Structure formats: structure tokens, C-alpha cells
Amino acid sequence: MTLRDFLEIPYEELEELNLAAKAQRVARTSLDKLQEERMRYLNDERRIKAVTVCFTDLEGRLHMLDYDKKFLLKSADNLTFDGSSIRGFSQQSESDLRLGIDWGAFYWLPSDIFGPGKVLVFGQVLERDGSVYAADFRARLQAYTAELLAKEGIVCNVANEIEGFLFKGRNAEQHYRDTGHFDLVSTGGYYNSLPGDPLRLFIDAAAEAQRAMGFENEKDHPEVAPSQFEMNYSYTEASVAADQVLLYKLICRQLAYKLDLTASFLPKPVTGVNGSGMHTNMSLAKGDTNLFYDANGEEGLSEYGWNYVDRILTSGLDLCLLLNASVNSYRRLDPHYEAPNQIKASAIDRGSMVRIPLGNARSARIEVRSIAPDANPYMAIYALLKVGLEGPKADLSVRKGANVLPDNIYDAIDAFQSSEIIASVLGEEIQAKYAELKTASADRCPHRLGTLIKRSEVQFHHEVTNQYLWSKF
């Protein structure tokens, strides 16, 4: 007798469902219609037991709440949580926040990775009165891209290339305080992995799960550093792309955990090898026209596209802390390891903050290379988009690279705190709150990075630390 009959969907069917939901979202199907469809589905599909509602905090950590399906259907318009328990959110004296459901961002999950009987949906953090919470940059990115479309007919397309490391053992980052080292699962390098080794098997399984969740994968491979990986997938609308960054890391971490491994997105977890980046490809389109393309333009980029690049480069120092959000990030910005630390644009020099890849009318884009994989993707894309379109203009010399990005987080914090454009883009309150969070972590780590990676920069990293580790100071 079968006691449990929970939803399990084959991967091919999962891909069809998730691609259809993604198409509805990109087409900006009415949220009322999507809510009606999703709630009817949840009500009719008896094999679903719970709905995972997820959101991110100010630093980009993913938080997940599992709601009993029947409860959610009755209470979807009145979900609350304790905001004071989330770093960078409300104070204890004003702790209650609301959680809205973004029914467009609905995902069917591979049951062999996430367990049977569950679906996932992204949420919006709201004030007590139902207005958008200022520290929820997912909602702010959605609002800004909707405004661009409504006022100017412009759509922002984004594709992120997310690198990570695979280490032996579960929770290797949390145990680093005691062990002081990471154990690599592979010592191979770029494209150098046997079909059956642990790294290749992990990449294969993660890519299969991503395809099933509608990522539209293109290629995957080991990276330059030993035990390092990258899986690439197609571009999509900016807010969908940012969600996929969080899902990419969630899939990798959960799959690695099942394999008794750890998927790490620290920018530079291992001394003496390349770090991990999150190269972010961006383009703007109006209808079928790619606004960044001009066959006769410098490097095939239009004047509109170059203006976008110039504004980002002009504010490169101001943006640095948003794109490189941890003490460990500044180890990656080392020119000896293919680091994009030069504030310039180039078609060929991969040390440039912005690269102009080869492209045509469809694929012309810019690639912002100085983003680490631990950045808050919503905040990073939102800031790049705002600055690229509305930031201070610059003369052409900024493309040539007279300046470099900071080699430590304190200089980045100083530039961030004193920046007028950051105050304008984020708001002064968020600017101060974010700088305070980053300073608190930095103050628990050595002011000088030195050569060797320190326990503290791993222990107090915002994607690793917890209440227990934070108290070990």
C-alpha cells in the first residue's frame, strides 16, 4: 500500500511546464490572470503538499518559507514574517513585514533534488501597509523594468555566467573555521574533466535540472581553476535572469549536498588559483531592434550602447561594492589571475571591467566582468541599468583604463558611502544600511588581505555566516 502519493514530474514535462510559465512572464501576462491560473492549479492538483515561497535580503541571500498548500490558498493575501530576523531588514521594534506572492515567478521542481510534492514561487517583501519594501531589490528591479517598457518600450535582456567551486564534504564553508582548507574534487582545469569524474557528474546533473526549470541551457564545462565549474544558459528579461541566478546557486548547492559535496560561490576560496566571477551580459531592445547594435559602430556597438558603457565606467568605483560585496571578492580582483580590475572597456582584454563581445543584430551586448558570484543579482542589475541609462556622462577617455578597481573592501566602502549617484539610485537610507552591513563583516577580518585566505573572510562571508558562526568572534 502506498501511503504517500506526492507530485513527481519527469524532466521533459518539467521543462515544458517551466518554459510555458517563463513565456507568460516575459510576455507580461496579467498578474490577476496568472494568480487565478496558479491558484486553480494548486487547488486541483491533490499531489502537491507545500509551496516554497522565497525572497532575498539586502545582501542577496535566498530565504525560503514552506507553506502548507491549503493554508496558502486561504491566506495568500495575508502572509507575514519577522523582518528583524533578516540582516538588513527592519528593526526589532518594527519587525513585522508582509510577503506578497509573485504568481508569474512560479516553478515546478525536479523531485529527485528538491523532494516530491513541492512547487516554488518567488515573493515580494512588503511594508505593513502593502507598499513595496525599499530593501527588496527584486521588486525595485521589476518596477524599473516595467517603467522602461511602459514609457519607452525598452526591454533589458540579461545573461549571467556564474562560476563556482565544488569541494568535498557537506557544509565545507561552515567547517572552514575549524579545518582551514577546502578539499578539491578534481585537479583538472579548463575543459579538462573525464566523463565520469565527480566534477563532470555534478555539472551534468546540475545542467539537467536547470534545463528542466526552463533555463534554456547552451553549454557547460569545468573552468580554469581546479574543481571549478560554469554552466551557461540563454539570455532573458532582466528580472527573470536575476531569479535564475538564485535558482542556479540553489540547484548547485542542493545537488552538491545530496552528493556529500559543497558548491561554493565564494569569489576566491582557494589561494593561488583563479577566482570565480559572474560575468553579466546586458543589452537593451525596443521591439525587434537591438539598441546596442550598429554594424558600423566601434566594435559593432552603437553610440547608444557606448554611452551606456561610458556611464558605467564613469561610476565604476561607486558601483564596486555592489558588484564585489565581500572581503573575499577583492582577492579575485588580482591581475595575476585574469581579473577584470581595470576600469575600461575592450573587445579583447579580459582584464577590463567591461568587455564588448563579438555580436550581430541579435547578439550584440556588453559584458560586465567585474561582478562576483556573491553579489545580490537584483541590486547589481538594477544599479547597472539605472547608472547605464541615467548616470553621469563621461568623455571617451574613460574607456581606455586610467584607473583600477580597489584591492580591498574598505576603499570600496569609502567610494560607495561618498557616492552621490549611489545615493540617488539606492536611496540614502539603503546606501547607509548596506555600507553598515559590509563594514560589520569587514571589521571581523584582517584589514590587509595578505597572500593566504583567512578563516574569518570565509566564516563572516554573507552567504556562509549564521548566528552561531557570527558569535565566534
Tab-separated table of C-alpha atoms in Angstrom:
chain	number	residue	atom	x	y	z
A	1	MET	CA	0.000	0.000	0.000
A	2	THR	CA	1.374	3.432	-0.960
A	3	LEU	CA	0.972	5.868	1.926
A	4	ARG	CA	2.384	8.889	0.110
A	5	ASP	CA	1.377	9.979	-3.368
A	6	PHE	CA	3.171	13.288	-3.929
A	7	LEU	CA	3.799	15.050	-7.227
A	8	GLU	CA	6.789	13.834	-9.256
A	9	ILE	CA	7.120	15.090	-12.843
A	10	PRO	CA	9.538	13.720	-15.492
A	11	TYR	CA	12.252	16.170	-16.569
A	12	GLU	CA	10.930	16.541	-20.125
A	13	GLU	CA	7.485	17.524	-18.839
A	14	LEU	CA	9.048	19.816	-16.228
A	15	GLU	CA	10.881	21.693	-18.976
A	16	GLU	CA	7.653	22.172	-20.946
A	17	LEU	CA	5.781	23.478	-17.893
A	18	ASN	CA	8.544	25.856	-16.794
A	19	LEU	CA	9.196	27.197	-20.302
A	20	ALA	CA	5.482	27.904	-20.738
A	21	ALA	CA	5.384	29.751	-17.404
A	22	LYS	CA	8.520	31.692	-18.344
A	23	ALA	CA	6.983	32.715	-21.682
A	24	GLN	CA	3.897	34.025	-19.893
A	25	ARG	CA	6.078	36.055	-17.579
A	26	VAL	CA	8.278	37.515	-20.312
A	27	ALA	CA	5.126	38.435	-22.241
A	28	ARG	CA	3.937	40.212	-19.082
A	29	THR	CA	0.703	38.272	-18.794
A	30	SER	CA	-1.684	39.927	-16.343
A	31	LEU	CA	-0.803	39.080	-12.742
A	32	ASP	CA	-4.501	38.634	-11.964
A	33	LYS	CA	-4.775	36.030	-14.706
A	34	LEU	CA	-1.629	34.247	-13.523
A	35	GLN	CA	-2.840	34.237	-9.925
A	36	GLU	CA	-6.150	32.719	-10.998
A	37	GLU	CA	-4.398	30.039	-13.082
A	38	ARG	CA	-1.849	29.108	-10.411
A	39	MET	CA	-4.329	29.009	-7.544
A	40	ARG	CA	-6.713	26.868	-9.581
A	41	TYR	CA	-3.842	24.520	-10.403
A	42	LEU	CA	-2.793	24.248	-6.754
A	43	ASN	CA	-6.358	23.592	-5.708
A	44	ASP	CA	-6.897	20.886	-8.341
A	45	GLU	CA	-3.509	19.142	-8.086
A	46	ARG	CA	-4.014	16.997	-4.991
A	47	ARG	CA	-0.435	15.647	-5.022
A	48	ILE	CA	1.117	18.987	-4.009
A	49	LYS	CA	1.670	19.244	-0.271
A	50	ALA	CA	3.565	22.531	0.095
A	51	VAL	CA	4.556	25.709	-1.722
A	52	THR	CA	8.052	27.122	-1.177
A	53	VAL	CA	7.910	30.931	-1.152
A	54	CYS	CA	11.327	32.560	-1.446
A	55	PHE	CA	12.760	36.074	-1.258
A	56	THR	CA	16.160	37.712	-0.848
A	57	ASP	CA	17.568	40.023	1.775
A	58	LEU	CA	19.585	43.177	1.126
A	59	GLU	CA	22.805	41.228	0.550
A	60	GLY	CA	21.223	38.719	-1.830
A	61	ARG	CA	20.861	35.646	0.394
A	62	LEU	CA	17.924	33.449	-0.561
A	63	HIS	CA	15.345	32.827	2.178
A	64	MET	CA	12.694	30.126	1.791
A	65	LEU	CA	9.449	29.526	3.656
A	66	ASP	CA	7.401	26.380	3.071
A	67	TYR	CA	3.656	26.951	3.334
A	68	ASP	CA	1.139	24.157	3.540
A	69	LYS	CA	-0.760	24.325	0.254
A	70	LYS	CA	-4.213	24.529	1.797
A	71	PHE	CA	-3.115	27.287	4.172
A	72	LEU	CA	-1.514	29.268	1.344
A	73	LEU	CA	-4.645	29.111	-0.794
A	74	LYS	CA	-6.651	30.596	2.073
A	75	SER	CA	-4.058	33.134	3.250
A	76	ALA	CA	-2.046	34.188	0.195
A	77	ASP	CA	-3.099	37.814	0.663
A	78	ASN	CA	-2.102	37.944	4.330
A	79	LEU	CA	1.339	36.323	4.711
A	80	THR	CA	3.687	37.925	7.246
A	81	PHE	CA	7.174	37.218	8.609
A	82	ASP	CA	9.615	38.618	11.158
A	83	GLY	CA	11.737	41.134	9.241
A	84	SER	CA	14.031	41.779	12.214
A	85	SER	CA	15.436	38.259	11.779
A	86	ILE	CA	16.700	39.164	8.284
A	87	ARG	CA	20.025	41.025	8.030
A	88	GLY	CA	19.493	44.490	6.589
A	89	PHE	CA	15.723	44.460	7.046
A	90	SER	CA	13.535	46.020	9.747
A	91	GLN	CA	14.416	46.710	13.382
A	92	GLN	CA	13.053	44.549	16.205
A	93	SER	CA	10.717	47.364	17.286
A	94	GLU	CA	9.040	47.341	13.858
A	95	SER	CA	9.631	43.734	12.883
A	96	ASP	CA	6.520	42.517	11.046
A	97	LEU	CA	6.657	42.631	7.251
A	98	ARG	CA	4.273	41.276	4.659
A	99	LEU	CA	5.109	38.754	1.938
A	100	GLY	CA	3.284	39.002	-1.367
A	101	ILE	CA	3.234	36.243	-3.995
A	102	ASP	CA	4.616	36.907	-7.480
A	103	TRP	CA	2.491	34.311	-9.272
A	104	GLY	CA	4.381	34.870	-12.521
A	105	ALA	CA	7.615	33.535	-10.988
A	106	PHE	CA	6.264	30.026	-10.458
A	107	TYR	CA	8.450	26.928	-10.857
A	108	TRP	CA	7.858	23.191	-10.940
A	109	LEU	CA	10.797	21.461	-9.224
A	110	PRO	CA	12.810	18.303	-10.012
A	111	SER	CA	11.603	15.980	-7.270
A	112	ASP	CA	14.842	13.983	-7.160
A	113	ILE	CA	16.650	17.146	-5.999
A	114	PHE	CA	14.019	19.084	-4.031
A	115	GLY	CA	11.756	16.250	-2.914
A	116	PRO	CA	8.290	15.328	-4.221
A	117	GLY	CA	5.095	17.293	-3.755
A	118	LYS	CA	6.510	20.838	-3.812
A	119	VAL	CA	6.473	23.832	-6.159
A	120	LEU	CA	8.355	27.106	-5.765
A	121	VAL	CA	7.285	30.708	-6.222
A	122	PHE	CA	9.097	33.995	-5.604
A	123	GLY	CA	7.679	36.510	-3.180
A	124	GLN	CA	7.718	40.274	-2.764
A	125	VAL	CA	8.615	41.869	0.559
A	126	LEU	CA	6.042	44.490	1.521
A	127	GLU	CA	5.617	47.088	4.235
A	128	ARG	CA	2.832	46.656	6.773
A	129	ASP	CA	0.582	48.835	4.583
A	130	GLY	CA	1.247	46.676	1.498
A	131	SER	CA	3.653	49.057	-0.268
A	132	VAL	CA	6.958	47.778	-1.687
A	133	TYR	CA	9.716	47.424	0.916
A	134	ALA	CA	12.685	49.619	-0.034
A	135	ALA	CA	15.283	46.910	0.698
A	136	ASP	CA	13.609	44.396	-1.651
A	137	PHE	CA	15.606	44.979	-4.832
A	138	ARG	CA	13.788	42.238	-6.664
A	139	ALA	CA	10.624	44.347	-6.525
A	140	ARG	CA	12.560	47.503	-7.361
A	141	LEU	CA	14.154	45.888	-10.417
A	142	GLN	CA	10.739	44.683	-11.592
A	143	ALA	CA	9.232	48.134	-11.101
A	144	TYR	CA	12.047	49.874	-13.006
A	145	THR	CA	11.981	47.471	-15.961
A	146	ALA	CA	8.183	47.788	-16.128
A	147	GLU	CA	8.568	51.581	-16.173
A	148	LEU	CA	11.134	51.401	-19.003
A	149	LEU	CA	8.782	49.266	-21.053
A	150	ALA	CA	5.722	51.444	-20.394
A	151	LYS	CA	7.421	54.790	-21.047
A	152	GLU	CA	9.987	53.976	-23.739
A	153	GLY	CA	9.147	50.489	-24.999
A	154	ILE	CA	12.577	49.249	-23.847
A	155	VAL	CA	13.291	45.728	-22.586
A	156	CYS	CA	16.524	44.879	-20.760
A	157	ASN	CA	17.906	41.416	-21.558
A	158	VAL	CA	20.486	39.772	-19.298
A	159	ALA	CA	22.508	36.554	-19.245
A	160	ASN	CA	24.764	35.709	-16.290
A	161	GLU	CA	27.780	33.389	-16.459
A	162	ILE	CA	28.110	32.046	-12.917
A	163	GLU	CA	31.294	30.284	-11.818
A	164	GLY	CA	31.658	28.227	-8.665
A	165	PHE	CA	33.823	25.615	-6.947
A	166	LEU	CA	32.990	22.067	-5.898
A	167	PHE	CA	34.519	20.822	-2.637
A	168	LYS	CA	34.490	17.505	-0.807
A	169	GLY	CA	32.159	17.142	2.172
A	170	ARG	CA	28.946	18.859	3.150
A	171	ASN	CA	28.953	22.403	4.569
A	172	ALA	CA	32.658	22.807	3.772
A	173	GLU	CA	32.360	26.605	4.052
A	174	GLN	CA	30.864	26.488	7.542
A	175	HIS	CA	33.531	23.983	8.625
A	176	TYR	CA	36.351	26.124	7.215
A	177	ARG	CA	36.753	27.863	10.579
A	178	ASP	CA	37.897	24.527	12.034
A	179	THR	CA	39.607	22.936	9.021
A	180	GLY	CA	41.292	25.965	7.422
A	181	HIS	CA	41.196	24.412	3.960
A	182	PHE	CA	38.959	23.137	1.164
A	183	ASP	CA	39.382	19.694	-0.435
A	184	LEU	CA	39.073	19.815	-4.235
A	185	VAL	CA	37.104	17.079	-6.004
A	186	SER	CA	39.172	17.493	-9.173
A	187	THR	CA	42.597	18.882	-10.058
A	188	GLY	CA	41.828	19.205	-13.771
A	189	GLY	CA	41.479	22.543	-15.499
A	190	TYR	CA	39.680	24.314	-18.335
A	191	TYR	CA	37.601	21.801	-20.350
A	192	ASN	CA	39.703	19.093	-18.693
A	193	SER	CA	37.484	16.606	-16.910
A	194	LEU	CA	36.876	12.908	-17.522
A	195	PRO	CA	33.270	11.964	-18.381
A	196	GLY	CA	32.809	10.054	-15.134
A	197	ASP	CA	34.722	12.146	-12.588
A	198	PRO	CA	32.832	13.829	-9.709
A	199	LEU	CA	33.031	17.330	-11.207
A	200	ARG	CA	31.661	16.228	-14.598
A	201	LEU	CA	28.860	14.179	-12.994
A	202	PHE	CA	27.900	17.174	-10.853
A	203	ILE	CA	27.891	19.541	-13.845
A	204	ASP	CA	25.783	17.096	-15.883
A	205	ALA	CA	23.191	16.712	-13.126
A	206	ALA	CA	23.008	20.443	-12.390
A	207	ALA	CA	22.621	21.311	-16.080
A	208	GLU	CA	19.847	18.719	-16.432
A	209	ALA	CA	17.997	20.303	-13.504
A	210	GLN	CA	18.465	23.795	-14.958
A	211	ARG	CA	17.043	22.706	-18.319
A	212	ALA	CA	14.078	21.164	-16.522
A	213	MET	CA	13.452	24.502	-14.808
A	214	GLY	CA	13.384	26.400	-18.095
A	215	PHE	CA	16.879	27.929	-18.136
A	216	GLU	CA	17.407	27.142	-21.859
A	217	ASN	CA	20.974	25.952	-21.387
A	218	GLU	CA	23.660	26.487	-24.022
A	219	LYS	CA	26.914	24.929	-22.756
A	220	ASP	CA	28.657	23.809	-19.570
A	221	HIS	CA	32.239	22.987	-18.662
A	222	PRO	CA	34.922	22.885	-15.971
A	223	GLU	CA	36.644	26.248	-15.602
A	224	VAL	CA	40.322	27.261	-15.473
A	225	ALA	CA	40.836	26.610	-11.760
A	226	PRO	CA	40.795	23.022	-10.460
A	227	SER	CA	37.361	21.866	-9.270
A	228	GLN	CA	35.721	24.970	-10.774
A	229	PHE	CA	32.583	24.888	-12.932
A	230	GLU	CA	30.377	27.072	-15.115
A	231	MET	CA	27.030	26.408	-16.816
A	232	ASN	CA	25.782	28.900	-19.412
A	233	TYR	CA	22.197	29.485	-20.465
A	234	SER	CA	20.284	31.855	-22.707
A	235	TYR	CA	19.528	35.496	-22.035
A	236	THR	CA	16.097	36.580	-20.843
A	237	GLU	CA	14.330	39.607	-19.384
A	238	ALA	CA	16.329	41.167	-16.522
A	239	SER	CA	14.139	40.222	-13.544
A	240	VAL	CA	13.773	36.628	-14.787
A	241	ALA	CA	17.557	36.445	-15.255
A	242	ALA	CA	18.141	37.638	-11.685
A	243	ASP	CA	15.765	34.962	-10.350
A	244	GLN	CA	17.698	32.368	-12.325
A	245	VAL	CA	20.945	33.405	-10.595
A	246	LEU	CA	19.413	32.493	-7.225
A	247	LEU	CA	17.924	29.275	-8.614
A	248	TYR	CA	21.243	28.324	-10.250
A	249	LYS	CA	23.032	28.570	-6.919
A	250	LEU	CA	20.193	26.809	-5.088
A	251	ILE	CA	20.218	23.899	-7.543
A	252	CYS	CA	24.009	23.570	-7.315
A	253	ARG	CA	24.065	23.706	-3.526
A	254	GLN	CA	21.215	21.251	-3.070
A	255	LEU	CA	22.592	18.794	-5.609
A	256	ALA	CA	26.084	19.003	-4.120
A	257	TYR	CA	24.621	18.368	-0.644
A	258	LYS	CA	22.932	15.208	-1.906
A	259	LEU	CA	26.302	14.070	-3.298
A	260	ASP	CA	28.100	14.775	0.032
A	261	LEU	CA	29.828	17.774	-1.561
A	262	THR	CA	29.684	21.577	-1.291
A	263	ALA	CA	29.041	24.007	-4.149
A	264	SER	CA	30.743	27.268	-3.190
A	265	PHE	CA	30.240	30.695	-4.717
A	266	LEU	CA	32.930	32.466	-2.731
A	267	PRO	CA	34.776	34.689	-5.238
A	268	LYS	CA	38.237	33.360	-4.282
A	269	PRO	CA	38.074	30.367	-1.930
A	270	VAL	CA	41.449	28.816	-2.880
A	271	THR	CA	44.833	30.544	-2.743
A	272	GLY	CA	46.943	30.517	-5.909
A	273	VAL	CA	44.243	29.764	-8.498
A	274	ASN	CA	41.697	31.803	-10.454
A	275	GLY	CA	38.672	33.100	-8.605
A	276	SER	CA	35.009	32.870	-9.612
A	277	GLY	CA	33.086	35.589	-11.394
A	278	MET	CA	29.556	36.234	-12.575
A	279	HIS	CA	30.079	37.916	-15.948
A	280	THR	CA	26.837	39.725	-16.725
A	281	ASN	CA	25.842	40.215	-20.356
A	282	MET	CA	23.361	43.039	-20.951
A	283	SER	CA	21.543	44.514	-23.949
A	284	LEU	CA	18.558	46.773	-24.461
A	285	ALA	CA	15.923	46.223	-27.123
A	286	LYS	CA	12.925	48.092	-28.483
A	287	GLY	CA	10.653	45.662	-30.275
A	288	ASP	CA	12.866	43.563	-32.556
A	289	THR	CA	15.643	46.171	-32.609
A	290	ASN	CA	18.766	45.622	-30.507
A	291	LEU	CA	19.634	49.156	-29.371
A	292	PHE	CA	23.250	48.151	-28.705
A	293	TYR	CA	23.972	47.058	-32.299
A	294	ASP	CA	25.482	49.111	-35.082
A	295	ALA	CA	27.389	47.284	-37.805
A	296	ASN	CA	29.416	50.452	-38.436
A	297	GLY	CA	29.971	51.326	-34.792
A	298	GLU	CA	33.211	50.811	-32.877
A	299	GLU	CA	33.407	47.052	-32.134
A	300	GLY	CA	29.894	46.726	-33.606
A	301	LEU	CA	28.384	48.657	-30.699
A	302	SER	CA	26.022	51.574	-31.292
A	303	GLU	CA	26.524	55.072	-29.913
A	304	TYR	CA	23.623	54.330	-27.560
A	305	GLY	CA	25.476	51.252	-26.312
A	306	TRP	CA	28.764	53.125	-25.864
A	307	ASN	CA	27.001	55.838	-23.849
A	308	TYR	CA	25.666	53.070	-21.602
A	309	VAL	CA	29.184	51.659	-21.185
A	310	ASP	CA	30.746	55.064	-20.533
A	311	ARG	CA	28.297	55.839	-17.739
A	312	ILE	CA	29.051	52.509	-16.044
A	313	LEU	CA	32.807	53.068	-16.319
A	314	THR	CA	32.475	56.628	-15.002
A	315	SER	CA	30.752	55.257	-11.899
A	316	GLY	CA	32.944	52.138	-11.691
A	317	LEU	CA	34.360	52.982	-8.267
A	318	ASP	CA	30.923	53.902	-6.919
A	319	LEU	CA	29.447	50.574	-8.113
A	320	CYS	CA	32.336	48.390	-6.976
A	321	LEU	CA	30.921	47.426	-3.556
A	322	LEU	CA	27.613	46.354	-5.089
A	323	LEU	CA	29.373	44.169	-7.641
A	324	ASN	CA	32.038	42.874	-5.209
A	325	ALA	CA	30.169	42.514	-1.970
A	326	SER	CA	32.566	40.693	0.351
A	327	VAL	CA	36.075	40.824	1.774
A	328	ASN	CA	36.889	37.741	-0.263
A	329	SER	CA	35.801	39.441	-3.517
A	330	TYR	CA	38.889	41.661	-3.516
A	331	ARG	CA	41.189	38.662	-3.733
A	332	ARG	CA	39.575	37.898	-7.085
A	333	LEU	CA	40.424	41.382	-8.397
A	334	ASP	CA	44.072	40.341	-8.755
A	335	PRO	CA	45.566	40.990	-12.222
A	336	HIS	CA	47.704	37.843	-11.981
A	337	TYR	CA	44.562	35.682	-12.305
A	338	GLU	CA	42.689	37.073	-15.326
A	339	ALA	CA	40.970	39.572	-13.036
A	340	PRO	CA	38.771	42.303	-14.548
A	341	ASN	CA	40.104	45.075	-12.306
A	342	GLN	CA	40.775	47.780	-14.923
A	343	ILE	CA	38.086	50.439	-15.291
A	344	LYS	CA	37.986	50.364	-19.068
A	345	ALA	CA	36.196	48.736	-21.992
A	346	SER	CA	37.785	46.385	-24.513
A	347	ALA	CA	36.791	43.816	-27.098
A	348	ILE	CA	39.761	41.567	-26.322
A	349	ASP	CA	41.340	42.452	-22.960
A	350	ARG	CA	39.701	40.268	-20.319
A	351	GLY	CA	41.236	42.414	-17.590
A	352	SER	CA	38.704	45.114	-18.481
A	353	MET	CA	35.719	45.884	-16.294
A	354	VAL	CA	33.539	45.840	-19.432
A	355	ARG	CA	34.142	43.670	-22.483
A	356	ILE	CA	32.463	44.072	-25.884
A	357	PRO	CA	31.946	40.515	-27.227
A	358	LEU	CA	31.612	39.720	-30.908
A	359	GLY	CA	27.970	40.126	-31.865
A	360	ASN	CA	25.395	40.651	-34.572
A	361	ALA	CA	21.991	42.326	-34.729
A	362	ARG	CA	20.596	39.722	-32.362
A	363	SER	CA	23.514	39.055	-30.011
A	364	ALA	CA	25.263	42.448	-29.649
A	365	ARG	CA	25.721	43.135	-25.948
A	366	ILE	CA	28.120	44.312	-23.300
A	367	GLU	CA	29.696	42.015	-20.719
A	368	VAL	CA	30.277	43.462	-17.252
A	369	ARG	CA	33.099	41.244	-15.953
A	370	SER	CA	33.844	42.718	-12.539
A	371	ILE	CA	30.851	41.108	-10.798
A	372	ALA	CA	31.462	38.367	-8.253
A	373	PRO	CA	29.010	35.449	-7.870
A	374	ASP	CA	28.138	36.511	-4.317
A	375	ALA	CA	26.632	39.849	-5.421
A	376	ASN	CA	22.911	40.480	-4.931
A	377	PRO	CA	21.845	39.963	-8.581
A	378	TYR	CA	18.761	42.163	-8.285
A	379	MET	CA	20.687	45.067	-6.788
A	380	ALA	CA	23.604	44.669	-9.201
A	381	ILE	CA	21.458	44.543	-12.354
A	382	TYR	CA	19.204	47.338	-11.095
A	383	ALA	CA	22.180	49.599	-10.353
A	384	LEU	CA	23.934	48.846	-13.655
A	385	LEU	CA	20.741	49.527	-15.577
A	386	LYS	CA	19.987	52.770	-13.736
A	387	VAL	CA	23.557	54.040	-13.969
A	388	GLY	CA	23.929	52.941	-17.601
A	389	LEU	CA	20.834	54.886	-18.588
A	390	GLU	CA	20.804	57.777	-16.126
A	391	GLY	CA	24.304	58.067	-14.641
A	392	PRO	CA	26.800	60.891	-15.142
A	393	LYS	CA	28.122	61.186	-18.689
A	394	ALA	CA	31.845	60.895	-19.391
A	395	ASP	CA	34.340	61.702	-22.111
A	396	LEU	CA	35.719	58.933	-24.296
A	397	SER	CA	38.976	58.660	-22.318
A	398	VAL	CA	37.221	56.693	-19.592
A	399	ARG	CA	37.183	53.646	-21.904
A	400	LYS	CA	40.986	53.490	-22.004
A	401	GLY	CA	41.500	52.495	-18.388
A	402	ALA	CA	43.446	55.083	-16.414
A	403	ASN	CA	42.037	53.719	-13.115
A	404	VAL	CA	41.688	50.340	-11.445
A	405	LEU	CA	39.137	48.918	-9.025
A	406	PRO	CA	40.023	48.770	-5.301
A	407	ASP	CA	42.106	45.880	-3.987
A	408	ASN	CA	40.332	45.865	-0.601
A	409	ILE	CA	36.783	46.269	0.647
A	410	TYR	CA	37.462	49.371	2.791
A	411	ASP	CA	38.334	51.506	-0.218
A	412	ALA	CA	35.215	50.198	-1.953
A	413	ILE	CA	33.074	51.069	1.087
A	414	ASP	CA	34.528	54.610	1.162
A	415	ALA	CA	33.731	55.160	-2.529
A	416	PHE	CA	30.243	53.713	-2.070
A	417	GLN	CA	29.401	55.799	1.011
A	418	SER	CA	30.517	59.075	-0.545
A	419	SER	CA	28.830	58.484	-3.905
A	420	GLU	CA	26.041	60.812	-4.967
A	421	ILE	CA	24.975	58.510	-7.794
A	422	ILE	CA	24.623	55.568	-5.377
A	423	ALA	CA	22.532	57.733	-3.037
A	424	SER	CA	20.335	58.632	-5.993
A	425	VAL	CA	19.996	55.058	-7.278
A	426	LEU	CA	19.518	53.206	-3.992
A	427	GLY	CA	18.282	55.932	-1.649
A	428	GLU	CA	20.350	57.332	1.213
A	429	GLU	CA	18.832	55.024	3.838
A	430	ILE	CA	19.656	51.858	1.849
A	431	GLN	CA	23.098	53.239	0.984
A	432	ALA	CA	23.855	53.673	4.702
A	433	LYS	CA	22.343	50.335	5.727
A	434	TYR	CA	24.266	48.383	3.079
A	435	ALA	CA	27.566	50.083	3.962
A	436	GLU	CA	26.936	49.301	7.634
A	437	LEU	CA	26.442	45.590	6.871
A	438	LYS	CA	29.615	45.428	4.790
A	439	THR	CA	31.657	47.301	7.380
A	440	ALA	CA	30.459	44.947	10.136
A	441	SER	CA	31.780	41.941	8.222
A	442	ALA	CA	34.977	43.692	7.130
A	443	ASP	CA	35.800	44.675	10.701
A	444	ARG	CA	35.906	40.984	11.646
A	445	CYS	CA	38.558	40.277	9.021
A	446	PRO	CA	42.187	41.443	8.591
A	447	HIS	CA	42.472	44.914	7.074
A	448	ARG	CA	45.287	43.673	4.836
A	449	LEU	CA	44.376	40.632	2.776
A	450	GLY	CA	47.882	39.171	2.637
A	451	THR	CA	48.623	36.142	0.475
A	452	LEU	CA	46.724	33.348	2.206
A	453	ILE	CA	42.933	33.219	2.503
A	454	LYS	CA	41.945	33.758	6.134
A	455	ARG	CA	39.364	31.800	8.117
A	456	SER	CA	37.499	34.971	9.025
A	457	GLU	CA	36.814	36.071	5.440
A	458	VAL	CA	35.077	32.735	4.855
A	459	GLN	CA	33.361	32.496	8.254
A	460	PHE	CA	31.901	36.023	8.076
A	461	HIS	CA	31.056	35.932	4.379
A	462	HIS	CA	27.398	36.882	3.932
A	463	GLU	CA	26.496	33.633	2.145
A	464	VAL	CA	28.240	31.470	4.761
A	465	THR	CA	27.854	33.017	8.202
A	466	ASN	CA	24.985	32.274	10.555
A	467	GLN	CA	24.092	33.281	14.099
A	468	TYR	CA	26.370	30.557	15.516
A	469	LEU	CA	29.397	31.487	13.362
A	470	TRP	CA	28.818	35.246	13.814
A	471	SER	CA	29.162	34.813	17.594
A	472	LYS	CA	32.530	33.058	17.194
A	473	PHE	CA	34.485	36.330	17.167
